[in-house]
Every structure is written in structure tokens, then in C-alpha cells.
Coordinates of N, CA, C and O in Angstrom, one line a residue:
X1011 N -54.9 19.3 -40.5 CA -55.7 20.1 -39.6 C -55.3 21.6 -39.6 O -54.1 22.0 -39.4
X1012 N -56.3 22.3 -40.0 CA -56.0 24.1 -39.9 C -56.1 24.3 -38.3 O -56.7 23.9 -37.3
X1013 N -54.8 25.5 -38.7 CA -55.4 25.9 -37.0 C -54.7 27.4 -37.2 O -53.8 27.6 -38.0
X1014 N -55.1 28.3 -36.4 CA -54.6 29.4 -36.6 C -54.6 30.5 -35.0 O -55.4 30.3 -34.1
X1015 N -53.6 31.3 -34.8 CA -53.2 30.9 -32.8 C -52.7 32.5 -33.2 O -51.8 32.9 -34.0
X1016 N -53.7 33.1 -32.4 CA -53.3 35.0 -33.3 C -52.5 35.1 -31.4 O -52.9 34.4 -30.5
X1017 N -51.3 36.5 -31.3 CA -51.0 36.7 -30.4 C -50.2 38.1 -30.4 O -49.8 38.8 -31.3
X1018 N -50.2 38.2 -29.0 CA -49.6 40.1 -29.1 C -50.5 40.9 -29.0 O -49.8 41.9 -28.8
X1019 N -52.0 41.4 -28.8 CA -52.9 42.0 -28.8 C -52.5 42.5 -27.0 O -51.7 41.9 -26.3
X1020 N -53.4 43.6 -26.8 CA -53.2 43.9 -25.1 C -53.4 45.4 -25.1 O -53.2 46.0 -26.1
X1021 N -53.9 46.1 -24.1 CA -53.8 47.8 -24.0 C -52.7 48.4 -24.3 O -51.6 48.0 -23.7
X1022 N -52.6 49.4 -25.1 CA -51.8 50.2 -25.5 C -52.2 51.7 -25.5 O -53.2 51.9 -26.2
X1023 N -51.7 52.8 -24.8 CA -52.4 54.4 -25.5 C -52.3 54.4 -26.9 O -51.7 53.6 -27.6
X1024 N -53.2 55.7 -27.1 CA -52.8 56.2 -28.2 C -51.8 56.8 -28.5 O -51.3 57.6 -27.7
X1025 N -51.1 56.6 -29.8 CA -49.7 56.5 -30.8 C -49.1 55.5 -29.8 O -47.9 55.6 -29.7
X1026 N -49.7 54.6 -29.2 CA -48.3 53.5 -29.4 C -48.3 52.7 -30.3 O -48.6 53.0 -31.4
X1027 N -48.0 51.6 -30.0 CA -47.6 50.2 -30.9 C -47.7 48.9 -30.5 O -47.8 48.5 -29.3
X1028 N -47.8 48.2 -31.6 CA -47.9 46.5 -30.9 C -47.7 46.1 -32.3 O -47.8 46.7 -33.4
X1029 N -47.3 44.8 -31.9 CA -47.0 43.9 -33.2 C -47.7 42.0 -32.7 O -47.4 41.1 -32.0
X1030 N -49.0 42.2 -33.8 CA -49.4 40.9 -33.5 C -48.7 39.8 -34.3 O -47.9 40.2 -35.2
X1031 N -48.9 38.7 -34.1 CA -48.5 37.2 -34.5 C -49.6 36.4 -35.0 O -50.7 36.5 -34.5
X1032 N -49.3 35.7 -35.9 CA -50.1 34.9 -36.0 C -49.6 33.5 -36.3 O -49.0 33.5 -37.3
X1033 N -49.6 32.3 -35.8 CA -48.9 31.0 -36.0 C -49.7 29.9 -36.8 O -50.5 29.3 -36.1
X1034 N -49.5 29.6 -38.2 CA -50.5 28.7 -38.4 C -50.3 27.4 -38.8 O -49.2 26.9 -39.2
X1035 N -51.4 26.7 -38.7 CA -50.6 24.9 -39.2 C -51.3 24.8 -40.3 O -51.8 25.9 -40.8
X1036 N -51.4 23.5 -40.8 CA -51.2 23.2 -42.3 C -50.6 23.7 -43.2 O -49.8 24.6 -43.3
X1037 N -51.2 22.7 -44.2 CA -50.4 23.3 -45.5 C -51.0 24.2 -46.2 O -51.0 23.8 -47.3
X1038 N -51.3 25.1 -46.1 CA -52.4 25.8 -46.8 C -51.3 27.1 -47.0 O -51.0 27.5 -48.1
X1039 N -50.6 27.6 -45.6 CA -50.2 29.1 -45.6 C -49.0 29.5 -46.7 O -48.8 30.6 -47.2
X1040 N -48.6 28.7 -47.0 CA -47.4 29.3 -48.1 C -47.9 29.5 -49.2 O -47.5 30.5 -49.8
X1041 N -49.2 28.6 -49.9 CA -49.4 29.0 -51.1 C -50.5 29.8 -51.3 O -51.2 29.8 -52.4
X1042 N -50.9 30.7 -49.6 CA -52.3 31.3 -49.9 C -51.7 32.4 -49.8 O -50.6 32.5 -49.4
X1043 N -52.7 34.1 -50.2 CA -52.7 35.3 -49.6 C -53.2 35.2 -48.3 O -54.2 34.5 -48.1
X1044 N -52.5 36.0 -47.3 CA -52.7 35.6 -45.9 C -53.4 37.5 -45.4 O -53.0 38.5 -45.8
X1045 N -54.1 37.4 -44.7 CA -54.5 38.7 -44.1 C -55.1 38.7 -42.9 O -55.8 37.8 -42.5
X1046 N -54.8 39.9 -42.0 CA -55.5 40.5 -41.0 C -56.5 41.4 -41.1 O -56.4 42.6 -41.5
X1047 N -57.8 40.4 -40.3 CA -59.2 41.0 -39.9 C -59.1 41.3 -38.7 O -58.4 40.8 -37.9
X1048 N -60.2 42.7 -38.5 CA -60.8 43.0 -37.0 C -61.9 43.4 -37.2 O -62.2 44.0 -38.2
X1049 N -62.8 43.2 -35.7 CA -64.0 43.2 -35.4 C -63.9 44.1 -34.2 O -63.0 43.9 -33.4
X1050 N -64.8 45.0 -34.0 CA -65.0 46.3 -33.0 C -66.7 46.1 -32.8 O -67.5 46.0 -33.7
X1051 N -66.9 46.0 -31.3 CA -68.1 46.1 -30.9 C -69.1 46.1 -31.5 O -69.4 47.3 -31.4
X1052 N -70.3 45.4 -32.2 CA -71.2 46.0 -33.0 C -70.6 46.2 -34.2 O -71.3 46.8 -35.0
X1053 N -69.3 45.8 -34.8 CA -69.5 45.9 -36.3 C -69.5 44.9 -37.0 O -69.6 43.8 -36.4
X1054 N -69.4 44.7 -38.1 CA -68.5 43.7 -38.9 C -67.3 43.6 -39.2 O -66.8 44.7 -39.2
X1055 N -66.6 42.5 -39.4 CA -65.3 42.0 -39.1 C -64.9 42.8 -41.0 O -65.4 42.8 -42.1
X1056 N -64.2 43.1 -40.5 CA -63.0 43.9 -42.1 C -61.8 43.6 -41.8 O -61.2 43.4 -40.8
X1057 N -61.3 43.5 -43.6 CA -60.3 43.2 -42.9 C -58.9 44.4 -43.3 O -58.8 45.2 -44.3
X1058 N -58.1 44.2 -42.4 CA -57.4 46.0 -42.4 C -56.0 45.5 -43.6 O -55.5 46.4 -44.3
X1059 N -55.5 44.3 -43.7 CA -54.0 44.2 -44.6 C -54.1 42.9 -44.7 O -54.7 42.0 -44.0
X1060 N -53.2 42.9 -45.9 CA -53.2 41.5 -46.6 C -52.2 41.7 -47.5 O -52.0 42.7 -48.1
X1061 N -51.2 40.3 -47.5 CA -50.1 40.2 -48.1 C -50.1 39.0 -49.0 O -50.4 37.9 -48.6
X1062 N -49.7 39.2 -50.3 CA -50.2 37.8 -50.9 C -48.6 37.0 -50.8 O -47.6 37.5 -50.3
X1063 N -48.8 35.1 -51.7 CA -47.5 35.1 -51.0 C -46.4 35.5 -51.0 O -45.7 35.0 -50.1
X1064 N -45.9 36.4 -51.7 CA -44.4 36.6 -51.5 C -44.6 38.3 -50.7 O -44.9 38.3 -49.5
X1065 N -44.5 39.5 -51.2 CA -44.5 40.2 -50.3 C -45.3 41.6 -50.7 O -45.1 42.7 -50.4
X1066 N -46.2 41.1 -51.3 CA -47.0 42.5 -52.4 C -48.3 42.9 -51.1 O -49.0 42.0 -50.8
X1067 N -48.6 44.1 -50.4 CA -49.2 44.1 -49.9 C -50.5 45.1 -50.5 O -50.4 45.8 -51.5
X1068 N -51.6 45.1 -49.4 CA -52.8 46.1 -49.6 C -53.2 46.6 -47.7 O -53.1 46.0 -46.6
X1069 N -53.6 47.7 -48.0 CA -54.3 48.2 -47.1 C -55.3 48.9 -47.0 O -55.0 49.9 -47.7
X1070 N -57.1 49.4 -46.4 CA -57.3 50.4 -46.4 C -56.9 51.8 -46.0 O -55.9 52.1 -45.4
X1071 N -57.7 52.6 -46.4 CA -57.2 54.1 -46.0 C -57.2 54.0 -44.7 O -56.1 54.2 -44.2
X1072 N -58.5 53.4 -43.7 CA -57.9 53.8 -42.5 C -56.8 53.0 -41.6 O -56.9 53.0 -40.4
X1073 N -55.7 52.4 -42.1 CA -54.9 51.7 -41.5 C -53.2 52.0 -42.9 O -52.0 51.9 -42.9
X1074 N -54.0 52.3 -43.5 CA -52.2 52.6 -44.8 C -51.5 53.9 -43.6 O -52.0 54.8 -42.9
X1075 N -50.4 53.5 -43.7 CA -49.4 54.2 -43.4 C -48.9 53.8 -41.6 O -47.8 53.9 -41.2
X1076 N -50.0 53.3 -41.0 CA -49.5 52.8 -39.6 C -49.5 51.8 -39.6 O -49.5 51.5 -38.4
X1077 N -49.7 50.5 -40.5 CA -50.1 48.7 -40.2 C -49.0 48.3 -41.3 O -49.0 48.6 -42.5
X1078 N -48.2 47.6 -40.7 CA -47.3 47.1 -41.9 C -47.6 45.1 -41.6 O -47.2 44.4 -40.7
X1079 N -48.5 44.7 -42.9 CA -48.0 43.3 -42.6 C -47.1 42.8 -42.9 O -46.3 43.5 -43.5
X1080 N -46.4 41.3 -42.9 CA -45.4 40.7 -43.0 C -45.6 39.6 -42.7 O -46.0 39.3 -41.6
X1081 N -45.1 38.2 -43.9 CA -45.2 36.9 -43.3 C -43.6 36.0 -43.5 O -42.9 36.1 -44.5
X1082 N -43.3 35.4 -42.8 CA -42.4 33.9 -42.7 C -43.0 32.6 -43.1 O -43.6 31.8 -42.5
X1083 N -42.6 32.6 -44.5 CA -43.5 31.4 -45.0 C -42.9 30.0 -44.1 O -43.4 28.9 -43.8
X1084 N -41.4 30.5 -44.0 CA -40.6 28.9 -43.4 C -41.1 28.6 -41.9 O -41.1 27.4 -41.4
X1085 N -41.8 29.9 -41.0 CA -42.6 30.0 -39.7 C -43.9 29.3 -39.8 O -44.6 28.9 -38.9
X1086 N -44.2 29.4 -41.3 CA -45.9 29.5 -40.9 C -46.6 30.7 -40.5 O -47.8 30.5 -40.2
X1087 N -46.0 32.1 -40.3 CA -46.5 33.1 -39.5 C -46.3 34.2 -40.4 O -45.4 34.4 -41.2
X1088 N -48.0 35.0 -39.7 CA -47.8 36.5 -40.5 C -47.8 37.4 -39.0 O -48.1 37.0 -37.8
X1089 N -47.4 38.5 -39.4 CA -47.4 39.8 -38.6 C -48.5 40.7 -38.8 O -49.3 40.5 -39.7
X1090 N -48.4 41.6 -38.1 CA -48.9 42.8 -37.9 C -48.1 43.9 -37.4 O -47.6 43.3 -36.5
X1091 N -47.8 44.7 -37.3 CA -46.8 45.7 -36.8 C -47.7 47.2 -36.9 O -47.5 47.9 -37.9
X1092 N -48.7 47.6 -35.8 CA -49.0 48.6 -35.9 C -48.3 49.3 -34.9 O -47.8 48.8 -33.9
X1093 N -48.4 50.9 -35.4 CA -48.0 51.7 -35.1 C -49.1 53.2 -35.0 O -50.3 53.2 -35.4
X1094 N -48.4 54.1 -34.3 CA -49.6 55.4 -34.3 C -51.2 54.5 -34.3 O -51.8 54.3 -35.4
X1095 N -51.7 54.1 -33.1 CA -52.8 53.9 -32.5 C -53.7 54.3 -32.2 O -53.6 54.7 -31.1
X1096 N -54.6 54.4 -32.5 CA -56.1 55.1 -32.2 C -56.8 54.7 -31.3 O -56.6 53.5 -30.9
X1097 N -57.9 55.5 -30.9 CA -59.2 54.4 -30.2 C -59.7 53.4 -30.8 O -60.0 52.3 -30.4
X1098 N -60.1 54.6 -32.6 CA -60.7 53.4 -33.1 C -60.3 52.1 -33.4 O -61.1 51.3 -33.9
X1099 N -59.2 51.7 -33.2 CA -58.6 50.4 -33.8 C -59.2 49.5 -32.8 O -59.6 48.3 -32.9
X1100 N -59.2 50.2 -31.8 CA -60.1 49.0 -30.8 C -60.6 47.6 -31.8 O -61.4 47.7 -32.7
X1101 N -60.0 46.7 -31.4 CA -60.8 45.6 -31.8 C -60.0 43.9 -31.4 O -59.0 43.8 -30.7
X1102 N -60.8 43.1 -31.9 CA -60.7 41.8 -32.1 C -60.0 41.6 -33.0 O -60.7 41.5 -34.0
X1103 N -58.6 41.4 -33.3 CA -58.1 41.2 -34.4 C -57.3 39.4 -34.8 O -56.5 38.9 -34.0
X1104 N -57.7 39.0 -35.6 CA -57.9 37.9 -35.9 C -56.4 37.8 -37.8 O -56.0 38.6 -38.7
X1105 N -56.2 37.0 -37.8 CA -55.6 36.4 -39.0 C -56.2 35.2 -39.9 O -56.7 34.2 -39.4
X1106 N -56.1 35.3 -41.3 CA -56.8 34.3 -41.6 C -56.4 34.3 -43.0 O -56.0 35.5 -43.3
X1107 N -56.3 33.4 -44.3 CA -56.5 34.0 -45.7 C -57.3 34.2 -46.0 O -58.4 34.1 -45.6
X1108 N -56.9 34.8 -47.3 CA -57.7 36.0 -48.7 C -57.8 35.5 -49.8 O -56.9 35.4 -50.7
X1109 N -59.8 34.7 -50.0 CA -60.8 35.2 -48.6 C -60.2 34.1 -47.5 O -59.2 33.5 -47.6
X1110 N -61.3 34.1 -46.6 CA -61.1 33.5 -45.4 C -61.2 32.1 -45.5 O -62.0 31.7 -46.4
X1111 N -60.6 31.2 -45.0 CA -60.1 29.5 -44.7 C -61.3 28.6 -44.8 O -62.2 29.0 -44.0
X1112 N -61.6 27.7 -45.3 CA -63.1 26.9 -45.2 C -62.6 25.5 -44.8 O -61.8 24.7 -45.4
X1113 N -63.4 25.5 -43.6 CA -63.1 23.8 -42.7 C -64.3 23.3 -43.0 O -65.3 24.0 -43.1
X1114 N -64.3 21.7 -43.2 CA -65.8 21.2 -43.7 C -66.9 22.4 -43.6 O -67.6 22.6 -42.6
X1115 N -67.1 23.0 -44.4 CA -67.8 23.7 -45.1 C -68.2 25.0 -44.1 O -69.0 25.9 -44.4
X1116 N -67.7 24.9 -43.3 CA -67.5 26.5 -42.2 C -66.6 27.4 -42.7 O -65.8 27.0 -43.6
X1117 N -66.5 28.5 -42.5 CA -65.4 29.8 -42.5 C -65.0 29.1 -40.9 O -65.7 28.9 -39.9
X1118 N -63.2 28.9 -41.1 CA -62.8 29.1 -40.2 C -61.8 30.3 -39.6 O -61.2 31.1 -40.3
X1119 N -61.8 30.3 -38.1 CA -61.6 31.5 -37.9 C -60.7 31.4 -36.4 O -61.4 30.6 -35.8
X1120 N -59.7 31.7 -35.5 CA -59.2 31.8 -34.7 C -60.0 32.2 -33.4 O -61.2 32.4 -33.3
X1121 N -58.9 32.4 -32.3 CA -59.6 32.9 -31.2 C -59.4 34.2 -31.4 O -60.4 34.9 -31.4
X1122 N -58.6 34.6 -31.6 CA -58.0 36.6 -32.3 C -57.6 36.5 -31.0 O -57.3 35.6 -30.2
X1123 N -57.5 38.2 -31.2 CA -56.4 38.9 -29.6 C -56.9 40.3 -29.7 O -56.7 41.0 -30.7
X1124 N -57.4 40.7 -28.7 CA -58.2 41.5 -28.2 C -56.8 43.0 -28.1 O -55.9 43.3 -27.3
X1125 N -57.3 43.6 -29.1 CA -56.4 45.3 -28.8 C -56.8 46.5 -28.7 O -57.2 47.2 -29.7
X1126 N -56.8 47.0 -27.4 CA -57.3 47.9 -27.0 C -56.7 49.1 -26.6 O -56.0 49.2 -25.6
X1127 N -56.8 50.1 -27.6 CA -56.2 51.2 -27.3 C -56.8 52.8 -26.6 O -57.2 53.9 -27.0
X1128 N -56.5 52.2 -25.5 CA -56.8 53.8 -24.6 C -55.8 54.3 -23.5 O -54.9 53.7 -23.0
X1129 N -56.2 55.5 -23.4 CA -55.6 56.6 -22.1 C -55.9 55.8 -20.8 O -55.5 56.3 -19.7

């Protein structure tokens, strides 16, 4: 059984910080690339970092230099560790692998954790 349980999301100003969690079951997470997606009102879900398994990561431009991911293969769990916060980050941020998990023939996908950064 997949299951994937994202946590840590919540209001923050801008330039702060948060560090999400993500906890997952099965066997899948050690021998996949694991990554963090988000979704902002009206867009499409992108995804901002991705770490394959040992510790080689990627990011886009708008998240390189403030998003560090990180996973505990012995946890089952990847991170997020952002820092210097924007509005724009506003979003739904979700974990999942790269590409995304397929449950009888669906994309599966978590509940995410809602991060909201304002004044």
C-alpha cells in the first residue's frame, strides 16, 4: 500500500522559513527519485526539487538557492527546507516521485500542506 502523509506547511512572512516532511509507506521510496511539487491557485502543479536516491539534487531557477531537499531512506522521508520566502511560493505543496507514483492506473498523490507566505 502507497501512501504518502506531507507535513510542516503553515503561514510564514516573507524571508522566513519552514521545513516540510514528507513520510511514506511502501517499498517504492528507497529505490525511486523522490521530489517536491506545488500547486498555487489556478496553476499547474510543478515541481520545485528533486533528489534522486542517494543525494544528487535539481532545482528550478525560481526556488535554487532557498529550497534545499533531503531524504532518510532508513525513515522513508524526504524534506524540504525552505528558506527566504516569498508570496509567490504560496502553494499546496505536495511530495511524490520522479515522475509521479501510479496506483492501479491513477497518478497518486497526497493530501499536501498548504504554505502560505504573507505579512
Amino acid at each position: 500500500q502507497v501512501q504518502l502523509v506531507e507535513s510542516g506547511g503553515g503561514l510564514v512572512q516573507p524571508g522566513g522559513s519552514l521545513r516540510l516532511s514528507c513520510a511514506a509507506s511502501g517499498s517504492r521510496f528507497s529505490i525511486y527519485p523522490m521530489g517536491w511539487y506545488r500547486q498555487a491557485p489556478g496553476k499547474q502543479r510543478e515541481l520545485v526539487a528533486r533528489i534522486t536516491t542517494g543525494t544528487s539534487t535539481n532545482y528550478p531557477d525560481s526556488v535554487k538557492g532557498r529550497f534545499t531537499i533531503s531524504r532518510d531512506n532508513a525513515k522513508n522521508t524526504v524534506y524540504l527546507q525552505m528558506n527566504s520566502l516569498k508570496p509567490e511560493d504560496t502553494a499546496v505543496y505536495y511530495c511524490n516521485g520522479v515522475p509521479p507514483w501510479v496506483v492501479s492506473n491513477n497518478v497518486y498523490w497526497g493530501q499536501g500542506t498548504q504554505v502560505t507566505v504573507s505579512s
